[in-house]
Short mmCIF file of C-alpha atoms in Angstrom, two decimals:
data_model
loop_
_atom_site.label_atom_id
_atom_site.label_comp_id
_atom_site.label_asym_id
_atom_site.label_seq_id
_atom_site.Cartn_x
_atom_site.Cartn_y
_atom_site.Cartn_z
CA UNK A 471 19.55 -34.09 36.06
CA UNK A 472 22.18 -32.78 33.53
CA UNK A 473 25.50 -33.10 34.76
CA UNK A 474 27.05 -29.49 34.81
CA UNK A 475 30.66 -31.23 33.18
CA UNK A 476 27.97 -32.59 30.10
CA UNK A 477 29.73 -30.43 26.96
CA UNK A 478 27.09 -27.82 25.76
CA UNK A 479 26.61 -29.26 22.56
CA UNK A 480 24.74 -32.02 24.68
CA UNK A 481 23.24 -29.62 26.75
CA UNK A 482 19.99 -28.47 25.17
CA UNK A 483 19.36 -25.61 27.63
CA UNK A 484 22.75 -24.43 27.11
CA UNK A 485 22.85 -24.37 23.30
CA UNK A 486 19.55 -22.51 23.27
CA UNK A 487 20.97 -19.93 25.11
CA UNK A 488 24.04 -19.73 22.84
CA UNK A 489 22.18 -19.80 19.53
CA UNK A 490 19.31 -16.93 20.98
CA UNK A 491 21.94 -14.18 20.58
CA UNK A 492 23.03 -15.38 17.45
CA UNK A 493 19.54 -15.90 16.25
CA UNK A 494 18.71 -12.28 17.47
CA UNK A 495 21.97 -10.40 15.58
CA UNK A 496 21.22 -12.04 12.70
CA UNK A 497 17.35 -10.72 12.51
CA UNK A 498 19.14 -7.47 13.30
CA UNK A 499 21.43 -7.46 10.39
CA UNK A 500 18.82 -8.44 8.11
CA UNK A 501 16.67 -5.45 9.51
CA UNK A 502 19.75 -3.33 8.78
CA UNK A 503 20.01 -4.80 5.30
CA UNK A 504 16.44 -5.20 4.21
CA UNK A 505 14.32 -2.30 6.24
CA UNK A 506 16.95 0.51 8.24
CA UNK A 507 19.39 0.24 5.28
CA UNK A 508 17.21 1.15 2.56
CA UNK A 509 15.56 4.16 4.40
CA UNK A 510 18.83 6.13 5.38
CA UNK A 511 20.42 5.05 2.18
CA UNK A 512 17.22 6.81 -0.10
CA UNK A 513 16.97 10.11 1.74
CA UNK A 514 21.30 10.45 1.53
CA UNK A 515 20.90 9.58 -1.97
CA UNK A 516 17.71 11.97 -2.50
CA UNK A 517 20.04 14.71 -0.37
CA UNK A 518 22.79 14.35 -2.75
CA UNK A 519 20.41 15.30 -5.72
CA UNK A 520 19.29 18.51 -3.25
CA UNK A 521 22.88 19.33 -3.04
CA UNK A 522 23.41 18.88 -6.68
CA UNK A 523 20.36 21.29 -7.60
CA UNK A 524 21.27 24.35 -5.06
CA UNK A 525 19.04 22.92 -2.33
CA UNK A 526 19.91 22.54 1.33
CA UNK A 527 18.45 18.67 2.51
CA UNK A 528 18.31 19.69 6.19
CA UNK A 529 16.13 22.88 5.30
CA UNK A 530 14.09 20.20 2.53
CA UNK A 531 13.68 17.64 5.67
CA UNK A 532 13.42 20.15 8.32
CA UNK A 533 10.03 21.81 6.75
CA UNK A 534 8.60 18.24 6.18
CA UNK A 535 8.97 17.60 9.82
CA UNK A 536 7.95 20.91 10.60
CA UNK A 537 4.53 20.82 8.19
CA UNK A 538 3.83 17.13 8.76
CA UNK A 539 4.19 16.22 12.17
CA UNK A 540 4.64 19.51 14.42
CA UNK A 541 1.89 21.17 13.07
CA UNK A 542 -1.87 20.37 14.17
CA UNK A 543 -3.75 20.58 10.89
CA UNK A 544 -0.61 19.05 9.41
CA UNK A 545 -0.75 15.81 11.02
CA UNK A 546 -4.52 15.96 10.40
CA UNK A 547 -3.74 15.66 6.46
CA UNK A 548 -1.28 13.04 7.46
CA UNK A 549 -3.65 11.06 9.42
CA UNK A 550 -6.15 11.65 6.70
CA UNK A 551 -4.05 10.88 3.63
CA UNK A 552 -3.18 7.02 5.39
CA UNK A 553 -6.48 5.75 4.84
CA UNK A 554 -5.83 4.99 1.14
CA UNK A 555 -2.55 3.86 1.76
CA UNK A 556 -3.69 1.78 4.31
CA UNK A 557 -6.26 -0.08 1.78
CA UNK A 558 -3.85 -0.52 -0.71
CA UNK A 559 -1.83 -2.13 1.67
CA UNK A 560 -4.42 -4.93 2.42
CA UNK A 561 -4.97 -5.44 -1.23
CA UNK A 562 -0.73 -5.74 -1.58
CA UNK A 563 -0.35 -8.14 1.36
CA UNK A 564 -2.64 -10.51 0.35
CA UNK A 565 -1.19 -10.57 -3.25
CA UNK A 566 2.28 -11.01 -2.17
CA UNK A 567 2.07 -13.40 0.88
CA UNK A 568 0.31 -15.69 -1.88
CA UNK A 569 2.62 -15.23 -4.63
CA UNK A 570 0.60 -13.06 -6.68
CA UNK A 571 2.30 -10.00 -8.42
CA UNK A 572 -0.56 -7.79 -8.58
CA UNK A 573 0.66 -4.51 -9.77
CA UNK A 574 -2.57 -3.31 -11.34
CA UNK A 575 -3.86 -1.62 -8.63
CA UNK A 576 -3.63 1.70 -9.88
CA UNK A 577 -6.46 1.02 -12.03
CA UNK A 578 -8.24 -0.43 -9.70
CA UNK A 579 -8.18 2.35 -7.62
CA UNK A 580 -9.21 4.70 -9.94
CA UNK A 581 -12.64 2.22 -10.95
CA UNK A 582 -13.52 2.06 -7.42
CA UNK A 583 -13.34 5.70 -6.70
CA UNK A 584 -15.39 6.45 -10.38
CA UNK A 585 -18.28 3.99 -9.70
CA UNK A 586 -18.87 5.43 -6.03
CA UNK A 587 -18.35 8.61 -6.84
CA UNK A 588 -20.93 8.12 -9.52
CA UNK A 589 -23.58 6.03 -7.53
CA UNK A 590 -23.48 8.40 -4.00
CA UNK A 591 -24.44 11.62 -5.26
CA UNK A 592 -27.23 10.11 -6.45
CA UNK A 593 -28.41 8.03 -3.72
CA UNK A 594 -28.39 10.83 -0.92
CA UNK A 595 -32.23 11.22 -1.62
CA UNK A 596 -33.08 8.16 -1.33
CA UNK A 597 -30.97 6.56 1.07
CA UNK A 598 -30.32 7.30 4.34
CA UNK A 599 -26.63 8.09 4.75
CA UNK A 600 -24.62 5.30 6.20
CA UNK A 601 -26.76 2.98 3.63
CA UNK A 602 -24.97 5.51 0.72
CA UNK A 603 -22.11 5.08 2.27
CA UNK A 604 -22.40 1.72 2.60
CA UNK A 605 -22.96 1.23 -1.16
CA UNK A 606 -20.23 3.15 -2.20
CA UNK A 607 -17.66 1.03 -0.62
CA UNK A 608 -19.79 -2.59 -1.76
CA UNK A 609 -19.79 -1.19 -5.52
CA UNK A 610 -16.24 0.31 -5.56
CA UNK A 611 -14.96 -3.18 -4.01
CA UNK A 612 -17.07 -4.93 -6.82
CA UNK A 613 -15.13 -2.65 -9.20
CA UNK A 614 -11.87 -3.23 -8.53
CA UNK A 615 -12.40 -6.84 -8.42
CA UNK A 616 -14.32 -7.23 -11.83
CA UNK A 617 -11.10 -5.56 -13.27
CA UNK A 618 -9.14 -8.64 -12.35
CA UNK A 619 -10.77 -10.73 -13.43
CA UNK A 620 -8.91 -11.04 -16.88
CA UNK A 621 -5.75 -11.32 -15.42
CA UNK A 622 -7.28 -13.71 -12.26
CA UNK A 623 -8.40 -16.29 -15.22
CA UNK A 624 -4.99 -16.08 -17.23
CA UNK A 625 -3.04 -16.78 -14.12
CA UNK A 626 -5.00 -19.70 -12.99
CA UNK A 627 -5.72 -21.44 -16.19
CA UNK A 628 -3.16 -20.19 -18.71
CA UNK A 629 -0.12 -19.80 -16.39
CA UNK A 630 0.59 -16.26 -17.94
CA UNK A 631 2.66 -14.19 -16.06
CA UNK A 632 0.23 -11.66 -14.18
CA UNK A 633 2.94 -8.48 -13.53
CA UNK A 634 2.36 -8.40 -17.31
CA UNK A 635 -1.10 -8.61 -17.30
CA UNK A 636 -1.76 -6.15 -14.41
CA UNK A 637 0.00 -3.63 -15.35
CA UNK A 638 -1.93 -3.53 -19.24
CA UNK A 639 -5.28 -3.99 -16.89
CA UNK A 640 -4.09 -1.05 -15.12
CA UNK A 641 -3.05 1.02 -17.81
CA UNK A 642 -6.52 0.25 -19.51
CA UNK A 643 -8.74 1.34 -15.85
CA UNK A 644 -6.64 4.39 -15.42
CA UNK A 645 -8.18 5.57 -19.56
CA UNK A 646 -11.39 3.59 -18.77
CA UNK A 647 -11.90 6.01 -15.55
CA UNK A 648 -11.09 8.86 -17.23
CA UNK A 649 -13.18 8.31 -20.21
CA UNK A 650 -16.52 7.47 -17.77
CA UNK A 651 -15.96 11.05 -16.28
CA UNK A 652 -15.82 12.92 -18.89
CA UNK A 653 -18.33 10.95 -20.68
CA UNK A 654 -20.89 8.56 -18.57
CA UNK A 655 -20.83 10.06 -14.81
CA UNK A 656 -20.02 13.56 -15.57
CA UNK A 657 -21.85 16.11 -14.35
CA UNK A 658 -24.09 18.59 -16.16
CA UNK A 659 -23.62 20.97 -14.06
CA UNK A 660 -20.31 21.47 -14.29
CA UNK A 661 -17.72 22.88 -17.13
CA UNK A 662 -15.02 21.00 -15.58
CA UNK A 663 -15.37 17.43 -16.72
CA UNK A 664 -15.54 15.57 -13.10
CA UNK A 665 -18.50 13.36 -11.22
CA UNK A 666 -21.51 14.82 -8.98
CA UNK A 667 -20.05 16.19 -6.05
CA UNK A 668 -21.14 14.20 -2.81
CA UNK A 669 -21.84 16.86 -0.48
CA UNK A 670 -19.27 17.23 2.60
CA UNK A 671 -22.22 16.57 5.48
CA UNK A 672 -22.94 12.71 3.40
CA UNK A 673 -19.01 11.79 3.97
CA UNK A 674 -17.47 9.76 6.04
CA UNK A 675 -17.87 11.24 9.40
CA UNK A 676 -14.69 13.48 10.88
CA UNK A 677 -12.60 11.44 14.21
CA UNK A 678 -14.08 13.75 17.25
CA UNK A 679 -13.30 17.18 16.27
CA UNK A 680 -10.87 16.92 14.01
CA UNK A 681 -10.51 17.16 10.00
CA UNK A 682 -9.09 13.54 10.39
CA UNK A 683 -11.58 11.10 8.00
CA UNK A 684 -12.85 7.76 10.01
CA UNK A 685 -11.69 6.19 6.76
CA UNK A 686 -8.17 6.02 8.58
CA UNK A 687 -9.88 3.32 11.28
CA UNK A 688 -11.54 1.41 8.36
CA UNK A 689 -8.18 1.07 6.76
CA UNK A 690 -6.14 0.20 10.07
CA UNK A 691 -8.68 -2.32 10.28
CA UNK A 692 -8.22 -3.54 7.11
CA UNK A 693 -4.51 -3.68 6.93
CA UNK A 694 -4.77 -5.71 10.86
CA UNK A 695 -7.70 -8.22 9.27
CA UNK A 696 -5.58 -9.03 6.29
CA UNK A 697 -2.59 -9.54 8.95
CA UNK A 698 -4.27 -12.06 10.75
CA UNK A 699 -5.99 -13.75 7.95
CA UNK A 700 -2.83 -14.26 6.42
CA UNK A 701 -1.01 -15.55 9.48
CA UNK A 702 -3.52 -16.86 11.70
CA UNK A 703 -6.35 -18.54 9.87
CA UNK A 704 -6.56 -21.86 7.85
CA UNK A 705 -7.89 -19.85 4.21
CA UNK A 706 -4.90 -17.51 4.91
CA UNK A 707 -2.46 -20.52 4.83
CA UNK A 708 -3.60 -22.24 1.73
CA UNK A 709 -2.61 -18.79 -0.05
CA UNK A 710 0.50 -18.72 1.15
CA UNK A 711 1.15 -22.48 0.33
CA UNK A 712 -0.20 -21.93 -3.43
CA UNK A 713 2.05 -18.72 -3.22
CA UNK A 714 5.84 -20.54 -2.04
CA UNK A 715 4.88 -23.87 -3.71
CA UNK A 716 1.56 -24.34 -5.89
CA UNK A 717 2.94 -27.75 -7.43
CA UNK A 718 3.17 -29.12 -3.60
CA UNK A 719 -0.56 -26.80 -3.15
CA UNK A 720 -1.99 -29.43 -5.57
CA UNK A 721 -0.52 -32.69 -4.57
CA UNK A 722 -2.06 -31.66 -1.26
CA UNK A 723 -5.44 -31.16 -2.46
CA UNK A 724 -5.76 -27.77 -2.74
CA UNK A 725 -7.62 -25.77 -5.72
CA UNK A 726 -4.86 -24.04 -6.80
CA UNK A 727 -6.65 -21.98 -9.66
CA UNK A 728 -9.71 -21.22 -7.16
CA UNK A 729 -7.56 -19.83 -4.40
CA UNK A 730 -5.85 -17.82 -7.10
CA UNK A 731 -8.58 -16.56 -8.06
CA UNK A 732 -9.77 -15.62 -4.84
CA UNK A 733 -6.50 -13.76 -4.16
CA UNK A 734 -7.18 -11.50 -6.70
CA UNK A 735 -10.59 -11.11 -6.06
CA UNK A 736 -9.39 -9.78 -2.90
CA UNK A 737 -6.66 -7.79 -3.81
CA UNK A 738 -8.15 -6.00 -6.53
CA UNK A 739 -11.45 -5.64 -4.01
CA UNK A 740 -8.97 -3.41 -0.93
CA UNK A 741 -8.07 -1.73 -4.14
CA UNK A 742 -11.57 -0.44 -4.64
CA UNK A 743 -12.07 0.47 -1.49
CA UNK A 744 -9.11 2.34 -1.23
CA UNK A 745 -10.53 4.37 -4.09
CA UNK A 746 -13.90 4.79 -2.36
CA UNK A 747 -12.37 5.92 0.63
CA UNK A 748 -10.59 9.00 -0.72
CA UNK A 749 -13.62 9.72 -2.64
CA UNK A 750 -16.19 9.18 0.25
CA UNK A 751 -14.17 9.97 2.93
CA UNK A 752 -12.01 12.94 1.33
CA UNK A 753 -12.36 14.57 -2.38
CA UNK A 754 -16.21 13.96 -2.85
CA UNK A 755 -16.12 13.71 -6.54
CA UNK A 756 -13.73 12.51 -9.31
CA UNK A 757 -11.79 14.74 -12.13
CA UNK A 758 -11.51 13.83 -15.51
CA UNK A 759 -7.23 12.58 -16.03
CA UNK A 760 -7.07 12.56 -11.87
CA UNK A 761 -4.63 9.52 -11.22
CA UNK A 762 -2.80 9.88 -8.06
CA UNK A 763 -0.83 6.80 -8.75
CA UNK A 764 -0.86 5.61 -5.01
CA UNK A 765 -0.67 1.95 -5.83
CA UNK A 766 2.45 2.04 -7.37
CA UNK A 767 4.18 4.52 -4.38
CA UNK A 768 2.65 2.08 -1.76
CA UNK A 769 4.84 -1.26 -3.22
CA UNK A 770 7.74 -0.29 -1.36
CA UNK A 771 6.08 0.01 1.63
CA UNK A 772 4.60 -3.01 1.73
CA UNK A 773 8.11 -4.82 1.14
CA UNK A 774 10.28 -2.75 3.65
CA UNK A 775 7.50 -3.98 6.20
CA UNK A 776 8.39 -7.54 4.78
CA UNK A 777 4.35 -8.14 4.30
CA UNK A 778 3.95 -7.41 8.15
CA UNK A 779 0.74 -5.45 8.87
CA UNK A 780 1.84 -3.38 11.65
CA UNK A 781 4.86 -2.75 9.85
CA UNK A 782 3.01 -1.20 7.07
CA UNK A 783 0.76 0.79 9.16
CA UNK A 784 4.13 2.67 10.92
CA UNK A 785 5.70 2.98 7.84
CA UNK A 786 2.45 4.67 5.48
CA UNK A 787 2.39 6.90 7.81
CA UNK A 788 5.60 8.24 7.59
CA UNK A 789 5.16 8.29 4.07
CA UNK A 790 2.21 10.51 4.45
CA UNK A 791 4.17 12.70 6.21
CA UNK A 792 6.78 12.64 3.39
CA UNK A 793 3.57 13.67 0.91
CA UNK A 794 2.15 15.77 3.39
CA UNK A 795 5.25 17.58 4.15
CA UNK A 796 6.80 17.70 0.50
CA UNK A 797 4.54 19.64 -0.80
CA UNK A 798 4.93 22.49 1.88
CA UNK A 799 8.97 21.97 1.43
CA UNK A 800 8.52 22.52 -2.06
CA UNK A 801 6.43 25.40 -2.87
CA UNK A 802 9.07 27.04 0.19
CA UNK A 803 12.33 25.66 -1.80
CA UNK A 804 11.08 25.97 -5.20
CA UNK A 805 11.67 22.38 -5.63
CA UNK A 806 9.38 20.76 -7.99
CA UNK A 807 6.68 18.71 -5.91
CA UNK A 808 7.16 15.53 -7.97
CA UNK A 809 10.56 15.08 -5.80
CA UNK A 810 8.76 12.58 -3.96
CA UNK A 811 8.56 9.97 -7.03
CA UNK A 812 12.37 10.65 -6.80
CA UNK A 813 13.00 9.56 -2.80
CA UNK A 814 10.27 6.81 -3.59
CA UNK A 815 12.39 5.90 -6.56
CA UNK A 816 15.40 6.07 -4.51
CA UNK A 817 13.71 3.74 -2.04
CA UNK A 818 13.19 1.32 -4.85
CA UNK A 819 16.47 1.13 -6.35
CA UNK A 820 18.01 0.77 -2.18
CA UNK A 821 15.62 -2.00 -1.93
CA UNK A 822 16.69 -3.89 -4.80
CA UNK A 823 20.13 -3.48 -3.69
CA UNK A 824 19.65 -4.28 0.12
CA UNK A 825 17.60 -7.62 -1.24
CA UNK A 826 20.90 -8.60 -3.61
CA UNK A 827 23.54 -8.00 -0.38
CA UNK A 828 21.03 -10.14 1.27
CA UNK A 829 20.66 -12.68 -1.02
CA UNK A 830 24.25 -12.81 -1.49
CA UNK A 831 25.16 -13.62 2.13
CA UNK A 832 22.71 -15.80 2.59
CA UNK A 833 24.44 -18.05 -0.40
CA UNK A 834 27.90 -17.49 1.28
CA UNK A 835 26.38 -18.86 4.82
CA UNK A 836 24.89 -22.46 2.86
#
């Protein structure tokens, strides 16, 4: 038995106890810091610009609430607009838990939706629909992951930095995409350069009887399988350990240039599917110059969630309602609709401050 005089430092039980609150203000500051911080700090900042152009914030914020998530068909189109999010997610979380900076996935979005919006127009005759379906999403996941495939190869074998090569690969799918509509998979039918149209009945089916897309459980699903691949599974920790250390990776054995290329493989594959399900699940066909950048917009999600599934999955879709809501807000406000890249660039520039206070204090503490 411990002897209640014995001093706490040689009381294990008792300096547990001591360090648990410590433990648990610290996590709280760094929430503050990394996650809380950021948020408020972006919509004062984006308020400030309101203010500066004529605009009231609270009326701005008060119809996004009001459009988004107090309105029935509202949070319908926020529900709905998630699902891509929530694929680009995956294909984000898996990049950076293994140390992979892949910030192409603009393009691959944009290949993945193209190819099935190509193939399952034309496969409704032949197929019955969940098979169409079902090779929409198989090509458009091929898609994105032949696209990084250049950059996969340079990373593994040449060492060349891949936020460089990503983004040129990106910049390259976004004109490739375009170019196939308007000249490969456009249809003849049409004067508006775009894709067959995949009629509404051969979608993804609607959640009960709602305008809600079932894409938005294939991407929860996703974003959760990634989670626990990631954190719970053997393959999951060799990407991580090539991620934080890929010199120690190799002493241990590990194919470091395999599981690289794997991680891009996958990546740029929940890429693709993101892009098949807006296409499939949603818009049907693809326009000529349609680029809704959501790859980029998603990044700072994925960080504020610090690479944390469920954390991702609350915060897209309060992001949705931000789109969802915005665009209400601004045709109301006369405020131009791209205000959203400017609270999403907000958000960026908070983070990258919130990440250099951090940083900071965790060099004073050592």
């Amino acid at each position: 038995m411990v002897d209640d005089a014995t001093p706490a430092a040689e009381n294990p039980d008792a300096e547990a106890a001591r360090a648990a609150p410590l433990a648990w203000r610290g996590s709280m500051k760094r929430f503050l810091t990394l996650t809380a911080g950021p948020i408020v700090a972006a919509f004062v900042l984006s308020a400030v610009i309101l203010l500066l152009v004529g605009v009231n914030p609270l009326t701005y914020y008060g119809y996004i609430l009001e459009r988004s998530l107090f309105s029935g068909l509202g949070l319908e189109q926020t529900a709905t607009r998630m699902a891509p999010l929530l694929f680009l997610c995956a294909s984000l979380i898996v990049a950076f838990r293994a140390g992979i900076w892949n910030l192409g996935t603009d393009g691959q979005f944009l290949l993945g939706a193209v190819v099935a919006a190509a193939i399952a127009p034309l496969l409704v005759s032949v197929l019955p629909g969940w098979a169409v379906l079902l090779t929409g999403f198989v090509l458009a996941m091929i898609a994105g992951g032949l696209w990084s495939i250049v950059p996969a190869l340079l990373k593994a074998y040449q060492g060349v930095n891949e936020i460089i090569t990503t983004l040129m690969m990106s910049f390259l799918g976004v004109l490739l995409a375009s170019t196939l509509v308007k000249l490969v998979f456009r249809d003849p039918e049409t004067t508006v350069p775009q894709t067959r149209t995949l009629p509404v009945e051969d979608r993804l089916p609607r959640l009960f009887d709602t305008s809600i897309s079932s894409g938005l459980i294939w991407g929860l699903v996703a974003v959760l399988a990634v989670h626990l691949m990631m954190t719970r599974t053997a393959f999951g920790m060799k990407l991580r350990m090539v991620g934080a250390n890929p010199a120690a990776a190799s002493h241990a054995g590990l194919s470091v240039p395999l599981l690289t290329m794997a991680t891009f493989a996958l990546s740029a594959g929940f890429a693709g599917l993101s892009g098949a399900s807006e296409i499939l699940g949603v818009a049907g066909n693809v326009r000529a110059d349609w680029n809704p950048a959501y790859g980029l917009m998603v990044i700072p999600l994925v960080f504020l969630a610090r690479f944390h599934g469920v954390g991702s999955i609350v915060l897209v879709f309060f992001y949705s309602a931000l789109l969802i809501g915005s665009e209400s807000a601004a045709r109301r406000l006369g405020v131009p609709q791209d205000f959203t890249l400017v609270l999403v660039a907000s958000l960026l520039i908070c983070l990258g401050l919130g990440e250099y206070i951090d940083y900071r204090k965790q060099k004073q503490e050592r």
